[in-house]
PDB file of C-alpha atoms and ligand atoms in Angstrom:
ATOM      1  CA  UNK A  14      45.248 179.919 -26.529  1.00 91.00           C
ATOM      2  CA  UNK A  15      48.613 179.215 -28.140  1.00 96.00           C
ATOM      3  CA  UNK A  16      49.286 175.519 -27.833  1.00 98.00           C
ATOM      4  CA  UNK A  17      52.531 173.528 -27.870  1.00 98.00           C
ATOM      5  CA  UNK A  18      52.832 169.812 -28.588  1.00 98.00           C
ATOM      6  CA  UNK A  19      55.527 168.111 -26.493  1.00 99.00           C
ATOM      7  CA  UNK A  20      56.341 164.880 -28.276  1.00 98.00           C
ATOM      8  CA  UNK A  21      58.594 162.137 -26.901  1.00 99.00           C
ATOM      9  CA  UNK A  22      59.792 159.150 -28.876  1.00 98.00           C
ATOM     10  CA  UNK A  23      60.936 155.580 -28.279  1.00 98.00           C
ATOM     11  CA  UNK A  24      61.976 154.352 -24.830  1.00 98.00           C
ATOM     12  CA  UNK A  25      61.411 157.720 -23.172  1.00 98.00           C
ATOM     13  CA  UNK A  26      58.478 156.127 -21.301  1.00 98.00           C
ATOM     14  CA  UNK A  27      61.243 154.383 -19.300  1.00 97.00           C
ATOM     15  CA  UNK A  28      62.662 157.650 -18.031  1.00 97.00           C
ATOM     16  CA  UNK A  29      63.503 157.551 -14.335  1.00 94.00           C
ATOM     17  CA  UNK A  30      63.436 153.763 -14.204  1.00 93.00           C
ATOM     18  CA  UNK A  31      66.757 152.748 -15.872  1.00 87.00           C
ATOM     19  CA  UNK A  32      70.169 154.210 -16.776  1.00 87.00           C
ATOM     20  CA  UNK A  33      69.879 157.082 -14.236  1.00 90.00           C
ATOM     21  CA  UNK A  34      73.582 157.848 -14.797  1.00 90.00           C
ATOM     22  CA  UNK A  35      72.692 159.025 -18.325  1.00 89.00           C
ATOM     23  CA  UNK A  36      69.066 160.085 -18.160  1.00 89.00           C
ATOM     24  CA  UNK A  37      68.561 160.963 -14.467  1.00 89.00           C
ATOM     25  CA  UNK A  38      65.859 159.823 -12.081  1.00 91.00           C
ATOM     26  CA  UNK A  39      62.986 162.059 -13.128  1.00 96.00           C
ATOM     27  CA  UNK A  40      60.074 160.182 -14.731  1.00 98.00           C
ATOM     28  CA  UNK A  41      58.350 161.140 -17.988  1.00 98.00           C
ATOM     29  CA  UNK A  42      55.185 161.958 -16.016  1.00 98.00           C
ATOM     30  CA  UNK A  43      57.220 164.454 -13.938  1.00 98.00           C
ATOM     31  CA  UNK A  44      58.719 165.992 -17.101  1.00 98.00           C
ATOM     32  CA  UNK A  45      55.261 166.346 -18.625  1.00 98.00           C
ATOM     33  CA  UNK A  46      53.895 167.906 -15.436  1.00 98.00           C
ATOM     34  CA  UNK A  47      56.785 170.403 -15.387  1.00 98.00           C
ATOM     35  CA  UNK A  48      56.117 171.253 -19.052  1.00 98.00           C
ATOM     36  CA  UNK A  49      52.444 171.905 -18.376  1.00 98.00           C
ATOM     37  CA  UNK A  50      53.265 174.138 -15.394  1.00 98.00           C
ATOM     38  CA  UNK A  51      55.961 176.075 -17.251  1.00 98.00           C
ATOM     39  CA  UNK A  52      53.741 176.503 -20.324  1.00 98.00           C
ATOM     40  CA  UNK A  53      51.042 177.969 -18.050  1.00 98.00           C
ATOM     41  CA  UNK A  54      53.566 180.468 -16.636  1.00 98.00           C
ATOM     42  CA  UNK A  55      54.340 181.512 -20.224  1.00 98.00           C
ATOM     43  CA  UNK A  56      50.650 181.850 -21.085  1.00 97.00           C
ATOM     44  CA  UNK A  57      50.774 178.757 -23.295  1.00 98.00           C
ATOM     45  CA  UNK A  58      48.995 175.430 -23.293  1.00 98.00           C
ATOM     46  CA  UNK A  59      51.041 172.197 -23.512  1.00 98.00           C
ATOM     47  CA  UNK A  60      49.838 168.828 -24.777  1.00 98.00           C
ATOM     48  CA  UNK A  61      52.222 165.937 -24.086  1.00 98.00           C
ATOM     49  CA  UNK A  62      52.417 162.679 -26.037  1.00 98.00           C
ATOM     50  CA  UNK A  63      54.853 159.757 -26.095  1.00 98.00           C
ATOM     51  CA  UNK A  64      55.070 156.866 -28.523  1.00 98.00           C
ATOM     52  CA  UNK A  65      57.534 154.079 -29.224  1.00 98.00           C
ATOM     53  CA  UNK A  66      56.329 153.918 -32.841  1.00 98.00           C
ATOM     54  CA  UNK A  67      57.691 156.010 -35.689  1.00 98.00           C
ATOM     55  CA  UNK A  68      54.356 156.047 -37.566  1.00 98.00           C
ATOM     56  CA  UNK A  69      52.450 157.187 -34.468  1.00 98.00           C
ATOM     57  CA  UNK A  70      54.919 160.058 -34.006  1.00 99.00           C
ATOM     58  CA  UNK A  71      54.411 161.032 -37.661  1.00 99.00           C
ATOM     59  CA  UNK A  72      50.615 160.867 -37.213  1.00 98.00           C
ATOM     60  CA  UNK A  73      50.891 163.117 -34.140  1.00 98.00           C
ATOM     61  CA  UNK A  74      52.922 165.663 -36.111  1.00 98.00           C
ATOM     62  CA  UNK A  75      50.364 165.620 -38.961  1.00 98.00           C
ATOM     63  CA  UNK A  76      47.483 166.003 -36.471  1.00 98.00           C
ATOM     64  CA  UNK A  77      49.232 169.016 -34.914  1.00 98.00           C
ATOM     65  CA  UNK A  78      48.454 171.106 -38.003  1.00 98.00           C
ATOM     66  CA  UNK A  79      45.809 173.661 -37.016  1.00 97.00           C
ATOM     67  CA  UNK A  80      45.872 172.471 -33.379  1.00 98.00           C
ATOM     68  CA  UNK A  81      49.321 173.445 -32.114  1.00 98.00           C
ATOM     69  CA  UNK A  82      51.504 176.422 -32.962  1.00 98.00           C
ATOM     70  CA  UNK A  83      54.792 174.834 -31.862  1.00 98.00           C
ATOM     71  CA  UNK A  84      56.325 171.392 -31.400  1.00 98.00           C
ATOM     72  CA  UNK A  85      58.968 170.263 -28.911  1.00 99.00           C
ATOM     73  CA  UNK A  86      60.386 166.948 -30.062  1.00 99.00           C
ATOM     74  CA  UNK A  87      62.661 164.451 -28.372  1.00 98.00           C
ATOM     75  CA  UNK A  88      62.587 161.787 -31.062  1.00 99.00           C
ATOM     76  CA  UNK A  89      64.914 159.487 -29.088  1.00 98.00           C
ATOM     77  CA  UNK A  90      66.950 157.215 -31.364  1.00 98.00           C
ATOM     78  CA  UNK A  91      64.743 158.151 -34.362  1.00 99.00           C
ATOM     79  CA  UNK A  92      66.569 161.493 -34.237  1.00 99.00           C
ATOM     80  CA  UNK A  93      69.556 159.813 -35.857  1.00 98.00           C
ATOM     81  CA  UNK A  94      67.689 157.696 -38.418  1.00 98.00           C
ATOM     82  CA  UNK A  95      64.301 159.076 -39.407  1.00 98.00           C
ATOM     83  CA  UNK A  96      64.006 160.992 -42.662  1.00 98.00           C
ATOM     84  CA  UNK A  97      60.257 160.312 -42.322  1.00 98.00           C
ATOM     85  CA  UNK A  98      60.024 162.332 -39.101  1.00 98.00           C
ATOM     86  CA  UNK A  99      62.033 165.132 -40.697  1.00 98.00           C
ATOM     87  CA  UNK A 100      59.667 165.120 -43.698  1.00 99.00           C
ATOM     88  CA  UNK A 101      56.634 165.231 -41.382  1.00 99.00           C
ATOM     89  CA  UNK A 102      58.008 168.337 -39.634  1.00 98.00           C
ATOM     90  CA  UNK A 103      58.673 169.984 -42.993  1.00 98.00           C
ATOM     91  CA  UNK A 104      55.172 169.156 -44.248  1.00 98.00           C
ATOM     92  CA  UNK A 105      53.246 170.741 -41.351  1.00 98.00           C
ATOM     93  CA  UNK A 106      55.325 173.948 -41.302  1.00 98.00           C
ATOM     94  CA  UNK A 107      55.030 174.235 -37.506  1.00 98.00           C
ATOM     95  CA  UNK A 108      58.092 175.678 -35.748  1.00 98.00           C
ATOM     96  CA  UNK A 109      59.846 173.021 -33.706  1.00 98.00           C
ATOM     97  CA  UNK A 110      62.603 172.730 -31.131  1.00 99.00           C
ATOM     98  CA  UNK A 111      64.613 169.522 -30.750  1.00 99.00           C
ATOM     99  CA  UNK A 112      65.386 168.394 -27.194  1.00 98.00           C
ATOM    100  CA  UNK A 113      67.655 165.701 -25.783  1.00 98.00           C
ATOM    101  CA  UNK A 114      68.216 164.936 -22.133  1.00 97.00           C
ATOM    102  CA  UNK A 115      71.813 163.917 -22.700  1.00 97.00           C
ATOM    103  CA  UNK A 116      74.521 165.805 -24.594  1.00 98.00           C
ATOM    104  CA  UNK A 117      74.351 163.740 -27.779  1.00 98.00           C
ATOM    105  CA  UNK A 118      77.553 165.395 -29.074  1.00 98.00           C
ATOM    106  CA  UNK A 119      79.558 164.064 -26.140  1.00 98.00           C
ATOM    107  CA  UNK A 120      78.353 160.482 -26.714  1.00 98.00           C
ATOM    108  CA  UNK A 121      78.883 157.837 -29.427  1.00 98.00           C
ATOM    109  CA  UNK A 122      79.508 159.258 -32.926  1.00 98.00           C
ATOM    110  CA  UNK A 123      76.225 157.763 -34.257  1.00 98.00           C
ATOM    111  CA  UNK A 124      74.327 160.082 -31.873  1.00 98.00           C
ATOM    112  CA  UNK A 125      76.003 163.244 -33.210  1.00 98.00           C
ATOM    113  CA  UNK A 126      73.904 163.398 -36.387  1.00 98.00           C
ATOM    114  CA  UNK A 127      70.291 164.569 -36.283  1.00 98.00           C
ATOM    115  CA  UNK A 128      67.719 164.684 -39.089  1.00 98.00           C
ATOM    116  CA  UNK A 129      65.493 166.758 -36.773  1.00 98.00           C
ATOM    117  CA  UNK A 130      68.116 169.497 -36.359  1.00 98.00           C
ATOM    118  CA  UNK A 131      68.019 170.097 -40.125  1.00 98.00           C
ATOM    119  CA  UNK A 132      64.447 171.388 -39.918  1.00 98.00           C
ATOM    120  CA  UNK A 133      64.001 172.536 -36.295  1.00 98.00           C
ATOM    121  CA  UNK A 134      64.505 176.110 -35.097  1.00 98.00           C
ATOM    122  CA  UNK A 135      67.271 174.757 -32.883  1.00 98.00           C
ATOM    123  CA  UNK A 136      68.521 171.950 -30.687  1.00 98.00           C
ATOM    124  CA  UNK A 137      68.798 171.864 -26.880  1.00 98.00           C
ATOM    125  CA  UNK A 138      70.724 168.957 -25.389  1.00 98.00           C
ATOM    126  CA  UNK A 139      72.606 168.019 -22.254  1.00 98.00           C
ATOM    127  CA  UNK A 140      70.473 169.842 -19.678  1.00 97.00           C
ATOM    128  CA  UNK A 141      68.280 166.923 -18.623  1.00 96.00           C
ATOM    129  CA  UNK A 142      64.574 167.657 -18.100  1.00 97.00           C
ATOM    130  CA  UNK A 143      65.360 171.402 -17.875  1.00 98.00           C
ATOM    131  CA  UNK A 144      65.882 171.242 -21.650  1.00 98.00           C
ATOM    132  CA  UNK A 145      62.132 170.922 -22.223  1.00 98.00           C
ATOM    133  CA  UNK A 146      61.511 174.112 -20.240  1.00 98.00           C
ATOM    134  CA  UNK A 147      64.260 175.926 -22.153  1.00 98.00           C
ATOM    135  CA  UNK A 148      62.579 174.753 -25.360  1.00 98.00           C
ATOM    136  CA  UNK A 149      59.256 176.191 -24.161  1.00 98.00           C
ATOM    137  CA  UNK A 150      61.012 179.519 -23.467  1.00 98.00           C
ATOM    138  CA  UNK A 151      62.566 179.453 -26.940  1.00 98.00           C
ATOM    139  CA  UNK A 152      59.264 178.656 -28.673  1.00 98.00           C
ATOM    140  CA  UNK A 153      57.388 181.301 -26.650  1.00 98.00           C
ATOM    141  CA  UNK A 154      59.958 183.935 -27.690  1.00 98.00           C
ATOM    142  CA  UNK A 155      59.891 182.754 -31.320  1.00 98.00           C
ATOM    143  CA  UNK A 156      56.085 182.782 -31.569  1.00 97.00           C
ATOM    144  CA  UNK A 157      55.903 186.222 -29.926  1.00 95.00           C
ATOM    145  CA  UNK A 158      58.513 187.578 -32.337  1.00 93.00           C
ATOM    146  CA  UNK A 159      56.624 186.042 -35.275  1.00 91.00           C
ATOM    147  CA  UNK A 160      53.358 187.558 -34.002  1.00 90.00           C
ATOM    148  CA  UNK A 161      51.865 184.093 -33.621  1.00 83.00           C
ATOM    149  CA  UNK A 162      51.339 184.149 -29.836  1.00 75.00           C
TER     150      UNK A 162
HETATM  151  O1  CA2 B  27      69.297 162.152 -24.690  1.00 67.64           O
HETATM  152  C1  CA2 B  27      68.200 161.959 -25.195  1.00 67.64           C
HETATM  153  O2  CA2 B  27      67.183 162.543 -24.830  1.00 67.64           O
HETATM  154  C2  CA2 B  27      68.056 160.901 -26.293  1.00 67.64           C
HETATM  155  O3  CA2 B  27      67.065 161.363 -27.216  1.00 67.64           O
HETATM  156  C3  CA2 B  27      67.593 159.631 -25.612  1.00 67.64           C
HETATM  157  C4  CA2 B  27      67.489 158.437 -26.566  1.00 67.64           C
HETATM  158  C5  CA2 B  27      68.792 158.270 -27.341  1.00 67.64           C
HETATM  159  O4  CA2 B  27      68.652 157.230 -28.283  1.00 67.64           O
HETATM  160  C6  CA2 B  27      69.194 159.551 -28.046  1.00 67.64           C
HETATM  161  O5  CA2 B  27      70.422 159.331 -28.700  1.00 67.64           O
HETATM  162  C7  CA2 B  27      69.353 160.683 -27.053  1.00 67.64           C
HETATM  163  C8  CA2 B  27      67.240 157.158 -25.793  1.00 67.64           C
HETATM  164  C9  CA2 B  27      66.026 157.213 -24.941  1.00 67.64           C
HETATM  165  C10 CA2 B  27      66.093 156.084 -23.973  1.00 67.64           C
HETATM  166  O6  CA2 B  27      65.457 156.512 -22.806  1.00 67.64           O
HETATM  167  C11 CA2 B  27      65.638 155.760 -21.704  1.00 67.64           C
HETATM  168  C12 CA2 B  27      65.380 156.383 -20.526  1.00 67.64           C
HETATM  169  C13 CA2 B  27      65.544 155.701 -19.363  1.00 67.64           C
HETATM  170  C14 CA2 B  27      65.937 154.373 -19.371  1.00 67.64           C
HETATM  171  C15 CA2 B  27      66.185 153.755 -20.572  1.00 67.64           C
HETATM  172  C16 CA2 B  27      66.016 154.441 -21.733  1.00 67.64           C
END
């Protein structure tokens, strides 16, 4: 079965516990549950992982090769800093979609730039947890079009 890796980066384990005015009140466990259910509706399998460590995120991307056909990545603050994460995505050649809960372009200027956007199929931001489901839709359509699902 076509499998999607849903990868969340630093501090996203705190989702639903702090700063609800920016990130809402839904927990990461709820987001992951919604991803699994939506993937099933699309005939896909979703594996969800979260790490606060850049190297662990890179390892997860490397390990995705041959296991997952698509990656959904909310790299948190590493989005704006990590050439290493960008290089990892390039190296595995797995189509990816970048997700952010908040509209990073309506926030501080340092959040406007993304290394992930340079190598992802596209970026979805500002729709809260719904963004992950939109990303699943986008990857499902892309993989179908590419004959990979
Ligand atoms: O909007 C997003 O999804 C972000 O990736 C979230 C990152 C931020 O650095 C990016 O610029 C945009 C921060 C994640 C922090 O998550 C928390 C969630 C709840 C409470 C505290 C932090």
